[in-house]
Amino acid sequence: NAGVTQTPKFQVLKTGQSMTLQCAQDMNHNSMYWYRQDPGMGLRLIYYSASEGTTDKGEVPNGYNVSRLNKREFSLRLESAAPSQTSVYFCASSGPRTDNYGYTFGSGTRLTVV
Amino acid sequence: AQKITQTQPGMFVQEKEAVTLDCTYDTSDPSYGLFWYKQPSSGEMIFLIYQGSYDQQNATEGRYSLNFQKARKSANLVISASQLGDSAMYFCAMRGINTGGFKTIFGAGTRLFVKA
């Protein structure tokens, strides 16, 4: 099925460990995003990529890095995980800025840092 | 700065009745889009409906309609004939076309409970 694929779905890390969350979309969308969801706070933008070859910080970028590998793939890296990064992470993609149809989201990654 | 406010942490509605979920927003962008997303207990985010700031008519998608009052900066979601499957978390979101770039901001969400 067409859409956004995120891996892994669940992950437990120890403080200080690193990991990369993978995201791929097959809708030929230019723009891709990483959000984190915490209870009572909605979704907050970590990083986004407006188009292949560009990335920009969002609202909460500290402790994260991203790579737009190609038009399909946008990865999120935690270099040294901290308990404050325990969250649910969503990747999303969208078409042109004037697109009416909102974001298409991946199924999410539940990350626990102990 | 852009902001989305959802003041109802939780709402109850009887099955088959209509319910309104409130959303107010603030932006300096003259052109923007408003969205509603549904998040069931399974966790995925599902796009429901979109309203452009220059659209003359309120958006509708099946049982969902968006009550857009531009002067009041409100974009309430109306769900008609509620079903048990509507029990979920609902998020209001906004993207400023000019100043907001490609970024969408989300409210804190409203959890809807549909009673049989």
mmCIF file of N, CA and C in Angstrom, chain A residues 31 33 35 37 40-43 45 48 50 57 90 94 96-97 99-103 105 107, chain B residues 35 37 39 43-47 50 91 95-98 101-109:
data_model
loop_
_atom_site.group_PDB
_atom_site.id
_atom_site.type_symbol
_atom_site.label_atom_id
_atom_site.label_comp_id
_atom_site.label_asym_id
_atom_site.label_seq_id
_atom_site.Cartn_x
_atom_site.Cartn_y
_atom_site.Cartn_z
ATOM 1 N N SER A 31 8.093 17.018 0.443
ATOM 2 C CA SER A 31 8.360 17.446 1.816
ATOM 3 C C SER A 31 8.162 16.307 2.802
ATOM 4 N N TYR A 33 8.792 15.214 7.206
ATOM 5 C CA TYR A 33 8.818 15.819 8.542
ATOM 6 C C TYR A 33 9.054 14.746 9.595
ATOM 7 N N TYR A 35 8.067 14.491 13.710
ATOM 8 C CA TYR A 35 7.393 15.046 14.878
ATOM 9 C C TYR A 35 7.583 14.098 16.064
ATOM 10 N N GLN A 37 5.498 13.153 19.747
ATOM 11 C CA GLN A 37 4.227 13.318 20.456
ATOM 12 C C GLN A 37 4.409 12.941 21.906
ATOM 13 N N GLY A 40 -0.395 15.310 26.341
ATOM 14 C CA GLY A 40 -0.856 16.656 26.654
ATOM 15 C C GLY A 40 -0.205 17.765 25.851
ATOM 16 N N MET A 41 0.650 17.407 24.886
ATOM 17 C CA MET A 41 1.379 18.443 24.149
ATOM 18 C C MET A 41 1.182 18.350 22.642
ATOM 19 N N GLY A 42 0.314 17.496 22.197
ATOM 20 C CA GLY A 42 0.137 17.384 20.753
ATOM 21 C C GLY A 42 1.404 16.906 20.083
ATOM 22 N N LEU A 43 1.579 17.296 18.840
ATOM 23 C CA LEU A 43 2.767 16.936 18.073
ATOM 24 C C LEU A 43 3.648 18.160 17.927
ATOM 25 N N LEU A 45 7.175 19.663 16.037
ATOM 26 C CA LEU A 45 8.061 19.443 14.904
ATOM 27 C C LEU A 45 9.519 19.438 15.345
ATOM 28 N N TYR A 48 12.357 19.209 9.525
ATOM 29 C CA TYR A 48 11.641 18.959 8.297
ATOM 30 C C TYR A 48 12.574 19.141 7.104
ATOM 31 N N ALA A 50 11.977 20.385 3.250
ATOM 32 C CA ALA A 50 11.024 20.924 2.281
ATOM 33 C C ALA A 50 11.171 20.237 0.925
ATOM 34 N N LYS A 57 15.481 23.101 10.922
ATOM 35 C CA LYS A 57 15.052 22.822 12.291
ATOM 36 C C LYS A 57 13.593 23.206 12.474
ATOM 37 N N PHE A 90 6.773 10.415 14.975
ATOM 38 C CA PHE A 90 6.046 10.248 13.724
ATOM 39 C C PHE A 90 6.804 10.899 12.589
ATOM 40 N N SER A 94 4.265 15.333 2.713
ATOM 41 C CA SER A 94 3.203 16.111 2.098
ATOM 42 C C SER A 94 3.608 16.515 0.688
ATOM 43 N N PRO A 96 2.634 19.378 -2.625
ATOM 44 C CA PRO A 96 2.888 20.824 -2.769
ATOM 45 C C PRO A 96 2.304 21.611 -1.618
ATOM 46 N N ARG A 97 2.886 22.787 -1.383
ATOM 47 C CA ARG A 97 2.480 23.609 -0.248
ATOM 48 C C ARG A 97 1.001 23.945 -0.304
ATOM 49 N N ASP A 99 -1.254 21.976 -1.306
ATOM 50 C CA ASP A 99 -2.030 20.735 -1.269
ATOM 51 C C ASP A 99 -3.091 20.798 -0.167
ATOM 52 N N ASN A 100 -4.314 20.385 -0.494
ATOM 53 C CA ASN A 100 -5.384 20.403 0.498
ATOM 54 C C ASN A 100 -5.366 19.220 1.434
ATOM 55 N N TYR A 101 -4.593 18.214 1.120
ATOM 56 C CA TYR A 101 -4.838 16.939 1.749
ATOM 57 C C TYR A 101 -3.965 16.625 2.944
ATOM 58 N N GLY A 102 -3.367 17.620 3.542
ATOM 59 C CA GLY A 102 -2.683 17.415 4.809
ATOM 60 C C GLY A 102 -1.504 16.468 4.686
ATOM 61 N N TYR A 103 -1.116 15.969 5.811
ATOM 62 C CA TYR A 103 0.023 15.076 5.871
ATOM 63 C C TYR A 103 -0.428 13.618 5.784
ATOM 64 N N PHE A 105 0.921 10.293 7.487
ATOM 65 C CA PHE A 105 1.808 9.922 8.590
ATOM 66 C C PHE A 105 2.205 8.458 8.521
ATOM 67 N N SER A 107 3.261 5.069 10.887
ATOM 68 C CA SER A 107 2.538 4.457 12.004
ATOM 69 C C SER A 107 3.154 4.784 13.353
ATOM 70 N N PHE B 35 -6.513 22.160 9.578
ATOM 71 C CA PHE B 35 -6.674 20.723 9.412
ATOM 72 C C PHE B 35 -7.192 20.104 10.704
ATOM 73 N N TYR B 37 -7.088 16.126 12.433
ATOM 74 C CA TYR B 37 -6.591 14.759 12.361
ATOM 75 C C TYR B 37 -7.215 13.937 13.480
ATOM 76 N N GLN B 39 -6.718 10.425 15.831
ATOM 77 C CA GLN B 39 -5.764 9.414 16.285
ATOM 78 C C GLN B 39 -6.507 8.372 17.123
ATOM 79 N N GLY B 43 -3.075 4.345 17.440
ATOM 80 C CA GLY B 43 -1.938 5.258 17.381
ATOM 81 C C GLY B 43 -1.666 5.960 16.075
ATOM 82 N N GLU B 44 -2.244 5.504 14.981
ATOM 83 C CA GLU B 44 -1.935 6.177 13.722
ATOM 84 C C GLU B 44 -2.647 7.517 13.637
ATOM 85 N N MET B 45 -2.109 8.404 12.825
ATOM 86 C CA MET B 45 -2.690 9.730 12.606
ATOM 87 C C MET B 45 -3.397 9.719 11.262
ATOM 88 N N ILE B 46 -4.666 10.130 11.278
ATOM 89 C CA ILE B 46 -5.480 10.073 10.068
ATOM 90 C C ILE B 46 -5.986 11.473 9.743
ATOM 91 N N PHE B 47 -5.699 11.953 8.536
ATOM 92 C CA PHE B 47 -6.177 13.247 8.090
ATOM 93 C C PHE B 47 -7.689 13.178 7.864
ATOM 94 N N TYR B 50 -9.848 19.578 5.657
ATOM 95 C CA TYR B 50 -9.018 20.766 5.446
ATOM 96 C C TYR B 50 -9.907 21.971 5.124
ATOM 97 N N PHE B 91 -6.987 16.091 16.756
ATOM 98 C CA PHE B 91 -6.051 17.207 16.780
ATOM 99 C C PHE B 91 -6.420 18.235 15.712
ATOM 100 N N ARG B 95 -1.343 25.453 9.170
ATOM 101 C CA ARG B 95 -0.108 25.739 8.415
ATOM 102 C C ARG B 95 -0.269 27.094 7.757
ATOM 103 N N GLY B 96 0.613 28.012 8.088
ATOM 104 C CA GLY B 96 0.631 29.303 7.421
ATOM 105 C C GLY B 96 1.287 29.150 6.064
ATOM 106 N N ILE B 97 0.595 29.577 5.018
ATOM 107 C CA ILE B 97 1.093 29.348 3.676
ATOM 108 C C ILE B 97 2.349 30.181 3.419
ATOM 109 N N ASN B 98 2.393 31.393 3.945
ATOM 110 C CA ASN B 98 3.526 32.263 3.684
ATOM 111 C C ASN B 98 4.570 32.164 4.789
ATOM 112 N N GLY B 101 5.599 28.493 6.080
ATOM 113 C CA GLY B 101 6.357 27.617 5.202
ATOM 114 C C GLY B 101 5.721 26.255 5.094
ATOM 115 N N PHE B 102 6.535 25.250 5.311
ATOM 116 C CA PHE B 102 6.031 23.897 5.189
ATOM 117 C C PHE B 102 5.642 23.300 6.532
ATOM 118 N N LYS B 103 5.642 24.106 7.574
ATOM 119 C CA LYS B 103 5.467 23.563 8.908
ATOM 120 C C LYS B 103 4.019 23.634 9.364
ATOM 121 N N THR B 104 3.533 22.559 9.902
ATOM 122 C CA THR B 104 2.205 22.506 10.497
ATOM 123 C C THR B 104 2.351 22.417 12.005
ATOM 124 N N ILE B 105 1.582 23.248 12.704
ATOM 125 C CA ILE B 105 1.581 23.160 14.163
ATOM 126 C C ILE B 105 0.279 22.524 14.627
ATOM 127 N N PHE B 106 0.341 21.825 15.752
ATOM 128 C CA PHE B 106 -0.783 21.056 16.256
ATOM 129 C C PHE B 106 -1.215 21.564 17.629
ATOM 130 N N GLY B 107 -2.518 21.427 17.886
ATOM 131 C CA GLY B 107 -3.014 21.663 19.225
ATOM 132 C C GLY B 107 -2.749 20.450 20.114
ATOM 133 N N ALA B 108 -3.112 20.573 21.382
ATOM 134 C CA ALA B 108 -2.852 19.507 22.354
ATOM 135 C C ALA B 108 -3.816 18.339 22.226
ATOM 136 N N GLY B 109 -4.922 18.560 21.521
ATOM 137 C CA GLY B 109 -5.840 17.468 21.253
ATOM 138 C C GLY B 109 -7.035 17.422 22.191
#
